[in-house]
CSV table of C-alpha atoms in Angstrom, one decimal:
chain,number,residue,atom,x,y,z
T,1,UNK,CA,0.0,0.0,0.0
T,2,UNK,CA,2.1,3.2,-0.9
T,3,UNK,CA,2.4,5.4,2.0
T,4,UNK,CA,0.3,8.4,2.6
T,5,UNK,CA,1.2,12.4,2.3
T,6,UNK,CA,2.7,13.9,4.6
T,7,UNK,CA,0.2,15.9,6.6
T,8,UNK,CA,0.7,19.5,6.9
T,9,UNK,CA,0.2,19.4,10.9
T,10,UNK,CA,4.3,18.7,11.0
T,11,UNK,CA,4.7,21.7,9.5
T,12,UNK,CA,2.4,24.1,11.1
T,13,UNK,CA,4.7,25.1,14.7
T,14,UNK,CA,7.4,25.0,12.4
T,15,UNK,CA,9.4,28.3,12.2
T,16,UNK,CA,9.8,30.2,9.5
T,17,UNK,CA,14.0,29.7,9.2
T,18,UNK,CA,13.4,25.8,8.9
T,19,UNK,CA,11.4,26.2,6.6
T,20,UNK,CA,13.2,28.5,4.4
T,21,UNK,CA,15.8,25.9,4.8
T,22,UNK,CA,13.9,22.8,4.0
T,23,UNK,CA,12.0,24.9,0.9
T,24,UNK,CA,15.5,25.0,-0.4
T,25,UNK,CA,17.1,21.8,0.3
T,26,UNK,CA,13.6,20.6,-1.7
T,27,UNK,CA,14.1,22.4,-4.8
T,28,UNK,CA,17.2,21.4,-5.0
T,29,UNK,CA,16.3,17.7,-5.0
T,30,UNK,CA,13.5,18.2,-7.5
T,31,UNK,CA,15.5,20.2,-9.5
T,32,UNK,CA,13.8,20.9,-13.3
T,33,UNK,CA,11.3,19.1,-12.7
T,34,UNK,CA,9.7,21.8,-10.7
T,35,UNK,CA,8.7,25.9,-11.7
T,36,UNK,CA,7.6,27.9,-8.8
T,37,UNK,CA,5.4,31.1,-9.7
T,38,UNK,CA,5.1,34.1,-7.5
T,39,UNK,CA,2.6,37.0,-8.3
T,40,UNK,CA,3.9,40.3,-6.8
T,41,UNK,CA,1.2,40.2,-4.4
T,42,UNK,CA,2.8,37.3,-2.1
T,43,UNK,CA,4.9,38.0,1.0
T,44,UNK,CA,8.9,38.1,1.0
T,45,UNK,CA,9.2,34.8,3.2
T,46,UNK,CA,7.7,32.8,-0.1
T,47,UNK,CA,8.2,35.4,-3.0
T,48,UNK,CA,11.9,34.9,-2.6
T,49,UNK,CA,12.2,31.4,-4.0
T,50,UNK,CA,9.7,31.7,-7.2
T,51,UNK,CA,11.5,31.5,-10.4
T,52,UNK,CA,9.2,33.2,-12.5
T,53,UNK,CA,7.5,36.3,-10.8
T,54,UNK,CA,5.1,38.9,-12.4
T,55,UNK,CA,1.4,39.8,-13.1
T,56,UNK,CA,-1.4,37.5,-14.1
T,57,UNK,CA,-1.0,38.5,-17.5
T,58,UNK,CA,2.9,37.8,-16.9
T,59,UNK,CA,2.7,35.0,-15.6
T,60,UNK,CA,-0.1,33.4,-18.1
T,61,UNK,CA,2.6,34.1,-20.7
T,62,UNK,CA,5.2,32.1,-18.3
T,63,UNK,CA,3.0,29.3,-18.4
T,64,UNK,CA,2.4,28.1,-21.5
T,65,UNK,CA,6.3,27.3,-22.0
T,66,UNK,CA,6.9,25.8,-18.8
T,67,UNK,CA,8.6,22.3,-19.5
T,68,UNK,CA,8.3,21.7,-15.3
T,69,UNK,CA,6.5,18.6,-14.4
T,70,UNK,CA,5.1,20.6,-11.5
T,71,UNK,CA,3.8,23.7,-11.2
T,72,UNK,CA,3.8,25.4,-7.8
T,73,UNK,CA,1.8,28.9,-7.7
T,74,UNK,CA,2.4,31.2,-5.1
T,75,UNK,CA,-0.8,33.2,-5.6
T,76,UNK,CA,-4.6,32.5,-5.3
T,77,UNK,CA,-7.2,29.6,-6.6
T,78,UNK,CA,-7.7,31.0,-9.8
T,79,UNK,CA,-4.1,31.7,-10.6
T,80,UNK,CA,-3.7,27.9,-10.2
T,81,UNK,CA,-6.4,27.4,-12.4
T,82,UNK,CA,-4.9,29.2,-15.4
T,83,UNK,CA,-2.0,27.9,-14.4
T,84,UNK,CA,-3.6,23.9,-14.8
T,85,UNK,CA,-5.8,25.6,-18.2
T,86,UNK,CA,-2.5,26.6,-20.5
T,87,UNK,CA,-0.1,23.6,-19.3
T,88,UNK,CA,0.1,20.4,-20.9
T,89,UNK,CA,-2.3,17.6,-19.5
T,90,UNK,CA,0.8,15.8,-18.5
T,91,UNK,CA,1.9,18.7,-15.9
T,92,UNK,CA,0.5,19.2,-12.2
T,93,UNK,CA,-0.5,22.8,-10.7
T,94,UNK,CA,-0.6,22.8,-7.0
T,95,UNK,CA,-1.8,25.7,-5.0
T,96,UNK,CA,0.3,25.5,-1.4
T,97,UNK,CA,-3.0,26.3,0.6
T,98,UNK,CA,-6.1,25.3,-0.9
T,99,UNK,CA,-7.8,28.2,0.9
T,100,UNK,CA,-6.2,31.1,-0.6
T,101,UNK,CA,-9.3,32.3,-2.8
T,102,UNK,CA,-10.3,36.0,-4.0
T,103,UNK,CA,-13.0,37.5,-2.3
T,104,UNK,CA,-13.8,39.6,-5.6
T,105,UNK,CA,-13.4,36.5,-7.4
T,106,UNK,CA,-16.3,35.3,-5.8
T,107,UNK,CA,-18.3,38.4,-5.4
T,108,UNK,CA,-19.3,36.7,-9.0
T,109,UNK,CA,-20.5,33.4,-9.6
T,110,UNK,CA,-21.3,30.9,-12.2
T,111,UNK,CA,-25.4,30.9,-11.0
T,112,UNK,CA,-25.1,34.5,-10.6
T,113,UNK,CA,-23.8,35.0,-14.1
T,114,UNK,CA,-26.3,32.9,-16.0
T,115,UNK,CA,-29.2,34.4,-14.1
T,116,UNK,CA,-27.9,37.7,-15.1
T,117,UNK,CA,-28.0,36.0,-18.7
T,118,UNK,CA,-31.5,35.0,-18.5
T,119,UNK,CA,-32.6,38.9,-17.1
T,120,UNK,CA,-30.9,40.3,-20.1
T,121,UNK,CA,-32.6,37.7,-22.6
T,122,UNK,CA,-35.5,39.3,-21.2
T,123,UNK,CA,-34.5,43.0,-22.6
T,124,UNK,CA,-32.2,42.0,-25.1
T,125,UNK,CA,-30.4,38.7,-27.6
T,126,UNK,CA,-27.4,38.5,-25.2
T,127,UNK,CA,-25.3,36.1,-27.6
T,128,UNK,CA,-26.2,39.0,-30.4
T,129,UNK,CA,-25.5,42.3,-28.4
T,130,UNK,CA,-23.5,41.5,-25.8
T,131,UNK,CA,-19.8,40.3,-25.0
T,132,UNK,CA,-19.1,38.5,-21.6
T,133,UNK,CA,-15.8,39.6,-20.4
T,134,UNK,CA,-14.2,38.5,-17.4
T,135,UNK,CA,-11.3,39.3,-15.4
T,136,UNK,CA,-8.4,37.1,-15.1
T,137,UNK,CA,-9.8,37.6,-11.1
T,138,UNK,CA,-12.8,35.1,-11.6
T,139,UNK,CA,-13.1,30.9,-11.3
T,140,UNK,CA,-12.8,28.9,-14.2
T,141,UNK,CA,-16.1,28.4,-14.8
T,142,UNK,CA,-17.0,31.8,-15.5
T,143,UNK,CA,-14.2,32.0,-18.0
T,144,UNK,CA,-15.9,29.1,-19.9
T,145,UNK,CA,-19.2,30.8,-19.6
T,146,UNK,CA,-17.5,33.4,-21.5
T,147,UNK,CA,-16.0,31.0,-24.0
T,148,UNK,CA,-19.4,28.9,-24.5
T,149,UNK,CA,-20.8,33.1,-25.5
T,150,UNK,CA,-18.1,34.4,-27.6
T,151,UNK,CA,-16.5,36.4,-24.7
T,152,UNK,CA,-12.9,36.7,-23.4
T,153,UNK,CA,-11.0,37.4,-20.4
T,154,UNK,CA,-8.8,40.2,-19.3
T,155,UNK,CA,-6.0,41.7,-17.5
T,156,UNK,CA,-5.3,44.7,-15.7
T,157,UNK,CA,-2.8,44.9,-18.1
T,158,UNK,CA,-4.8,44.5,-21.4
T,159,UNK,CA,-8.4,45.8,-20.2
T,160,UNK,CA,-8.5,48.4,-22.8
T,161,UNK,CA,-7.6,46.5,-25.4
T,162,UNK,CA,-9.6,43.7,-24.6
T,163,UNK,CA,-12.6,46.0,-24.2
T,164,UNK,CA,-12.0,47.0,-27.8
T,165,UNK,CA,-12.2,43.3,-28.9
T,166,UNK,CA,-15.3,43.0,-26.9
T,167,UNK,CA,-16.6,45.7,-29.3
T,168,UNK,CA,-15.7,44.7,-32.3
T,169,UNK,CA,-17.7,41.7,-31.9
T,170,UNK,CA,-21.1,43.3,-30.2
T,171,UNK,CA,-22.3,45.9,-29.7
T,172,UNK,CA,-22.4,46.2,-25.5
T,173,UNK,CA,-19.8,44.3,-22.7
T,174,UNK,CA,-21.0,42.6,-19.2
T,175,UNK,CA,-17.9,42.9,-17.5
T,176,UNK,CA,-17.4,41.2,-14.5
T,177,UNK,CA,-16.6,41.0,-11.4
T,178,UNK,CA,-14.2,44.4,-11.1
T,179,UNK,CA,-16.2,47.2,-11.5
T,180,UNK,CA,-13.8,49.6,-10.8
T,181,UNK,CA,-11.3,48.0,-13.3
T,182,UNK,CA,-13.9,48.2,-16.4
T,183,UNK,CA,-15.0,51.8,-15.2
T,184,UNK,CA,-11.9,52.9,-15.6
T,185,UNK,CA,-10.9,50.8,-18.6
T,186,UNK,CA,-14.0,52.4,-20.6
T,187,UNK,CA,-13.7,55.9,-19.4
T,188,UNK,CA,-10.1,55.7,-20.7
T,189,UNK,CA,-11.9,55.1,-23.9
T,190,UNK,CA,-14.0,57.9,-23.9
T,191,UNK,CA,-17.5,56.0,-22.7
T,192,UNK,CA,-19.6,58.4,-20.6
T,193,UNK,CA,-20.1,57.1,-17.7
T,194,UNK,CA,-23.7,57.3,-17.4
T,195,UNK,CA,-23.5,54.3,-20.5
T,196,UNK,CA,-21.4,52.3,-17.5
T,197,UNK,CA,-24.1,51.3,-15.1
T,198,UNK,CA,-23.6,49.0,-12.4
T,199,UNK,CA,-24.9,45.6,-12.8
T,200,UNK,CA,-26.2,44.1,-9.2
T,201,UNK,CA,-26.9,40.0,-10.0
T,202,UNK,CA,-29.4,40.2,-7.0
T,203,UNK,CA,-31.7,42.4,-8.3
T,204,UNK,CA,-34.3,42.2,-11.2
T,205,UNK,CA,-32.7,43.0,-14.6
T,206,UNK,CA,-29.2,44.1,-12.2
T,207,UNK,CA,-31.8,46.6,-10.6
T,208,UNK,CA,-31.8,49.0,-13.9
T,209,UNK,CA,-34.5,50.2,-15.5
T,210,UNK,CA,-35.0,48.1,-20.0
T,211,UNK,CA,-33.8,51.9,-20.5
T,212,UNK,CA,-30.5,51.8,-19.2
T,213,UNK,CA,-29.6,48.8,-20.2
T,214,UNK,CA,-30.5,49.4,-23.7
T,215,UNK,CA,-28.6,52.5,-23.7
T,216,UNK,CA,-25.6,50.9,-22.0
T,217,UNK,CA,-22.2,50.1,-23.8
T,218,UNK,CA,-20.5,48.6,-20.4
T,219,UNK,CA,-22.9,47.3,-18.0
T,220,UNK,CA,-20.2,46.7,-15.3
T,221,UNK,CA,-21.1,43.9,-12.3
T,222,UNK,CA,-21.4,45.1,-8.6
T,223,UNK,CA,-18.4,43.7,-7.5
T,224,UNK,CA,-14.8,44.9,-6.1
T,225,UNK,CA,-11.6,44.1,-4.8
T,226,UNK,CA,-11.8,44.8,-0.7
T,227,UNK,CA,-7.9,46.0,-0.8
T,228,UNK,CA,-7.9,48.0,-3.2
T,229,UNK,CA,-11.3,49.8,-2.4
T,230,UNK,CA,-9.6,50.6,0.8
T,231,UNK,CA,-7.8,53.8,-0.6
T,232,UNK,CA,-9.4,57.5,-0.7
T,233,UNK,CA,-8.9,60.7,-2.4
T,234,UNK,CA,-7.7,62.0,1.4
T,235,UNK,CA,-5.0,59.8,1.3
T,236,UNK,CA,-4.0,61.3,-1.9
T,237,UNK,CA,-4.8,64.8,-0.9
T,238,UNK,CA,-2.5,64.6,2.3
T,239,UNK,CA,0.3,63.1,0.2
T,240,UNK,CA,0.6,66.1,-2.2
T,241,UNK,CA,0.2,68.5,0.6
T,242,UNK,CA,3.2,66.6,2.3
T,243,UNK,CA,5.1,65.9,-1.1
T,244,UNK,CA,3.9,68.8,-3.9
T,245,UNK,CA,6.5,67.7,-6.3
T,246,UNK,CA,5.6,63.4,-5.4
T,247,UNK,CA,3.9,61.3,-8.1
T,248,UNK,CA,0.9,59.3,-7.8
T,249,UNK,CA,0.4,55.9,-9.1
T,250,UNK,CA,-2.3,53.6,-8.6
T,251,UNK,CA,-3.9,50.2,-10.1
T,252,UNK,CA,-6.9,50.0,-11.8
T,253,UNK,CA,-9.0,48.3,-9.5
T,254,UNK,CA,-9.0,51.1,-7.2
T,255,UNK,CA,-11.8,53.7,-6.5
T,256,UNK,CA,-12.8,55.6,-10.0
T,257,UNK,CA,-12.1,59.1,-8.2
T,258,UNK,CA,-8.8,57.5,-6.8
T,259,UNK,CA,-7.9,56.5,-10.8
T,260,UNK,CA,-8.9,60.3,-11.6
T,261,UNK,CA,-6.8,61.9,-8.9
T,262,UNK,CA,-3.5,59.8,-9.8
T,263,UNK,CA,-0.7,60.5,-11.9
T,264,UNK,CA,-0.1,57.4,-13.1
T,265,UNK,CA,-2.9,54.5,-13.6
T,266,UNK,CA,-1.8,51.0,-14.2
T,267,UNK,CA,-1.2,47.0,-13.4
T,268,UNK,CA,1.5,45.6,-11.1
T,269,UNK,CA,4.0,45.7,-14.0
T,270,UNK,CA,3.4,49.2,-14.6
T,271,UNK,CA,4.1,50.4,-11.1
T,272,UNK,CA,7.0,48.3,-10.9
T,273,UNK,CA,8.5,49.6,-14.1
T,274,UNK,CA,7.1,53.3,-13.7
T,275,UNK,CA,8.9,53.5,-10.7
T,276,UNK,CA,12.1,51.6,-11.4
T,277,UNK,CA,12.5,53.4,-14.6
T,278,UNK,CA,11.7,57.2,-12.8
T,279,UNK,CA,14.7,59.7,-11.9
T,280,UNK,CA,16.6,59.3,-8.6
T,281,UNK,CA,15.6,61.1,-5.1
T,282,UNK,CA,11.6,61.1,-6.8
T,283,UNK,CA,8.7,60.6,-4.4
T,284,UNK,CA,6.0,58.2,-4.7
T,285,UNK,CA,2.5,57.1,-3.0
T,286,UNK,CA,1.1,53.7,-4.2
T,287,UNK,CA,-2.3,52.8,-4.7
T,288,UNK,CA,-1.5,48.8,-4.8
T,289,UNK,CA,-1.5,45.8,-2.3
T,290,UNK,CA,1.2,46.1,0.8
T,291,UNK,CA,3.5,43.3,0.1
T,292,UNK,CA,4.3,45.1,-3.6
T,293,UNK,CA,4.7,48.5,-2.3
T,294,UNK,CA,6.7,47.2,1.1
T,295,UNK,CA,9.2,45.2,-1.5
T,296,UNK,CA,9.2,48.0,-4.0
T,297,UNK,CA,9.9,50.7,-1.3
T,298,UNK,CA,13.0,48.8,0.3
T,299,UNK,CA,14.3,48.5,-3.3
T,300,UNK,CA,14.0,51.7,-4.3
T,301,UNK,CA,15.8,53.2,-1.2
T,302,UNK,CA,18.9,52.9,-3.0
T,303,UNK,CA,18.2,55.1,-5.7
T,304,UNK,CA,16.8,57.8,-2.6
T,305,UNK,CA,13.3,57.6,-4.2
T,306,UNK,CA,10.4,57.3,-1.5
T,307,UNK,CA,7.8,55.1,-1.8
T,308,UNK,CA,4.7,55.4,0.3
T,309,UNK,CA,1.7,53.4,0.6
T,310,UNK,CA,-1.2,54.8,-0.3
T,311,UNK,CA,-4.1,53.8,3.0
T,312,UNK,CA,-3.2,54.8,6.6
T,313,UNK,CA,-4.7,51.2,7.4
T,314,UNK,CA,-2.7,48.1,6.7
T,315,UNK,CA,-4.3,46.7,3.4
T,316,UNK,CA,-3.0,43.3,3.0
T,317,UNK,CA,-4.4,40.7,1.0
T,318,UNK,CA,-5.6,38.4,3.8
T,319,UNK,CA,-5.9,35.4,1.3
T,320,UNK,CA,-2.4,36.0,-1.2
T,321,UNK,CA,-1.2,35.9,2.9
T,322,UNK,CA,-2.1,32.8,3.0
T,323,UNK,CA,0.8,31.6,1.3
T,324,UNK,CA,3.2,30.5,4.1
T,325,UNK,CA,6.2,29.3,4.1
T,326,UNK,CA,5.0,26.2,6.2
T,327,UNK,CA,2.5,25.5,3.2
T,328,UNK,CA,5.2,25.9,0.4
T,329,UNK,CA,8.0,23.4,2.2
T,330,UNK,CA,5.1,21.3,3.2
T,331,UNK,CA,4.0,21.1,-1.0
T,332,UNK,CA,7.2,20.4,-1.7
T,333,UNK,CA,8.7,17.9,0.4
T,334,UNK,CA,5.8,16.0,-0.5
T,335,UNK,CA,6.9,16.3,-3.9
T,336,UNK,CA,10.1,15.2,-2.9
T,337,UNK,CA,8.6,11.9,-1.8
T,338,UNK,CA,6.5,11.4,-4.6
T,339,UNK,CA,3.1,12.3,-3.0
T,340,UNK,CA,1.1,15.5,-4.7
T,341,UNK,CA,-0.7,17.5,-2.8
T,342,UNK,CA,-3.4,20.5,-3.1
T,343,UNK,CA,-3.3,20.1,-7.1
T,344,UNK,CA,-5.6,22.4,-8.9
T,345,UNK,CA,-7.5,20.4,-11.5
T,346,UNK,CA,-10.1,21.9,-13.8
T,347,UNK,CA,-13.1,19.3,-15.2
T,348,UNK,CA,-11.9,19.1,-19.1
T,349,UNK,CA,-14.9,20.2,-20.5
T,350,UNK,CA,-14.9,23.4,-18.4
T,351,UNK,CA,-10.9,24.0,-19.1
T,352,UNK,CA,-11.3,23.5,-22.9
T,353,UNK,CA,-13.8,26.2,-23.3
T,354,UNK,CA,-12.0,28.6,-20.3
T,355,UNK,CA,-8.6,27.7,-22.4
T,356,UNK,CA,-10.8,29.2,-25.5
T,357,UNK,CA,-10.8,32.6,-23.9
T,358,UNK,CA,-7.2,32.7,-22.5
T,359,UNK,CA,-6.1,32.2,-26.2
T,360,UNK,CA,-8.5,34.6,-27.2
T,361,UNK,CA,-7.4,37.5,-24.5
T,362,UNK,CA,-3.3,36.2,-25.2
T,363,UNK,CA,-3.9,36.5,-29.2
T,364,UNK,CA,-5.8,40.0,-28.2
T,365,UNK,CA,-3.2,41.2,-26.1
């Protein structure tokens, strides 16, 4: 009878230098076979031994040349899921703690979404006037819903372009579950935002009036990142009083009036870079998850720039934290032994038509 996992409970009182230790002795020992991913989100104490590290877009692109026979994501459920969508059948994703989800991710759905279809059947021929576009930030069966009606998914990254694709193929865009993300996406595209209403799944046709929604080009789903809706104009107001020469920069699923009020609007990547690539001695506040401005800050010291985060209120993302050391060395000394543990498998059907859209948004992009 082969011998079970090991369980995770030999792990948990185990501090976090043992671990560091035993996370490295185990790569080494599984050597090619294994690719660790790390989105910029994820704490230092795990972020240090990724190999590949970016944005979801960045690390979609990373994915579909991996050669690794196991894929280790340092990031959330639905990472892992496009992680196990563009590999080859033959390779295993494995998400270190199986409880790491989104909270905006699931602020939409699959139920949700298909009522929402049937409501706007009522007003409308959704499959004729409408494109479903999802964020990366979603389950994989929403991304197939979109696949199964001609829709896509999108990054932070890519949004506008992605929106433009939308519209070249209908008419109107659902676009779930960021709101704040396709506000700002279509309002860089010159959509008034009175054609942008907010979609709510729990109410009768999303709670609008068969007015608005004909009228619509961007009918944009009641749903939000919980971090990133944290920041205020205040915080940007004090900043500049503090710092009148300092830049704002902020990502895109922030507040709209936060987008409006910042220098500089874009993904993970585009802080990074934005900031990396500005002059010496500048000063910066940053309207992004802690861990990435925490990194970024300590980094940058060199160069004498100043980087500030943006909320006077610790704005962590409680599940990316959820990635442990403890959960990554227990992942991968069970690797070492030949036992898998917490892979992310999506149902073929489901992954063939999500895979659809991830093709569709990497073509786009």
């Amino acid at each position: 009878m082969p011998a079970a996992p090991i369980k995770f409970e030999k792990f948990q009182a185990t501090d976090d230098a043992d671990c560091q230790r035993r996370i490295i002795a185990a790569k080494e020992k599984l050597g090619k076979r294994l690719v660790i991913l790390g989105h910029h989100y994820q704490h230092e104490s795990v972020y240090r031994h990724a190999d590949y590290t970016g944005d979801s877009l960045k690390l979609s692109r990373y994915t579909e040349n991996l050669d690794a026979e196991y894929i280790v994501f340092l990031g959330v459920h639905f990472m892992a899921e496009v992680a196990d969508i563009l590999s080859r059948p033959e390779q295993i994703a494995i998400l270190p703690d199986l409880a790491a989800g989104c909270s905006m991710a699931d602020m939409a759905n699959l139920a949700k979404v298909e009522r929402s279809y049937r409501e706007l059947n009522k007003v409308l021929n959704f499959d004729e006037q409408i494109t479903p576009i999802t964020y990366i930030n979603s389950a994989a069966d929403l991304k197939a819903f979109c696949g199964e009606h001609g829709g896509i998914v999108c990054t932070s990254t890519n949004a506008p372009k992605i929106l433009e694709w939308g519209f070249a193929q209908r008419e109107k865009v659902l676009f779930f579950p960021d709101q704040n993300l396709g506000r700002w996406s279509g309002y860089k595209m010159g959509i008034p935002l009175e054609q942008m209403p907010v979609w709510d799944p729990d109410q009768p046709l999303g709670g609008l009036t068969v007015e608005q929604i004909k009228n619509a080009k961007i009918l944009l789903w009641k749903g939000h990142c919980a971090v990133h809706q944290m920041f205020r104009l205040q915080n940007i107001e004090k900043f500049r009083a503090e710092h009148p020469d300092g830049f704002v920069i902020s990502h895109p699923e922030a507040p709209f009036e936060v987008c409006q009020h910042s220098d500089y609007v874009g993904s993970t990547e585009y802080i990074l870079k934005t900031i990396s690539d500005a002059p010496a001695n500048t000063k910066w506040l940053v309207g992004t998850e802690l861990n990435l401005v925490n990194r970024l800050a300590e980094q940058m010291k060199a160069e004498g720039k100043l980087v500030q985060f943006m909320s006077h209120v610790v704005c962590e993302c409680s599940t990316m934290a959820r990635i442990d050391p403890q959960h990554l060395a227990w992942v991968l000394e069970n690797l070492v032994e030949g036992k898998v543990v917490n892979q992310i498998k999506v149902p073929a059907h489901e992954a063939k038509l999500a895979k659809l859209t991830l093709d569709r948004m990497l073509a786009a992009s």
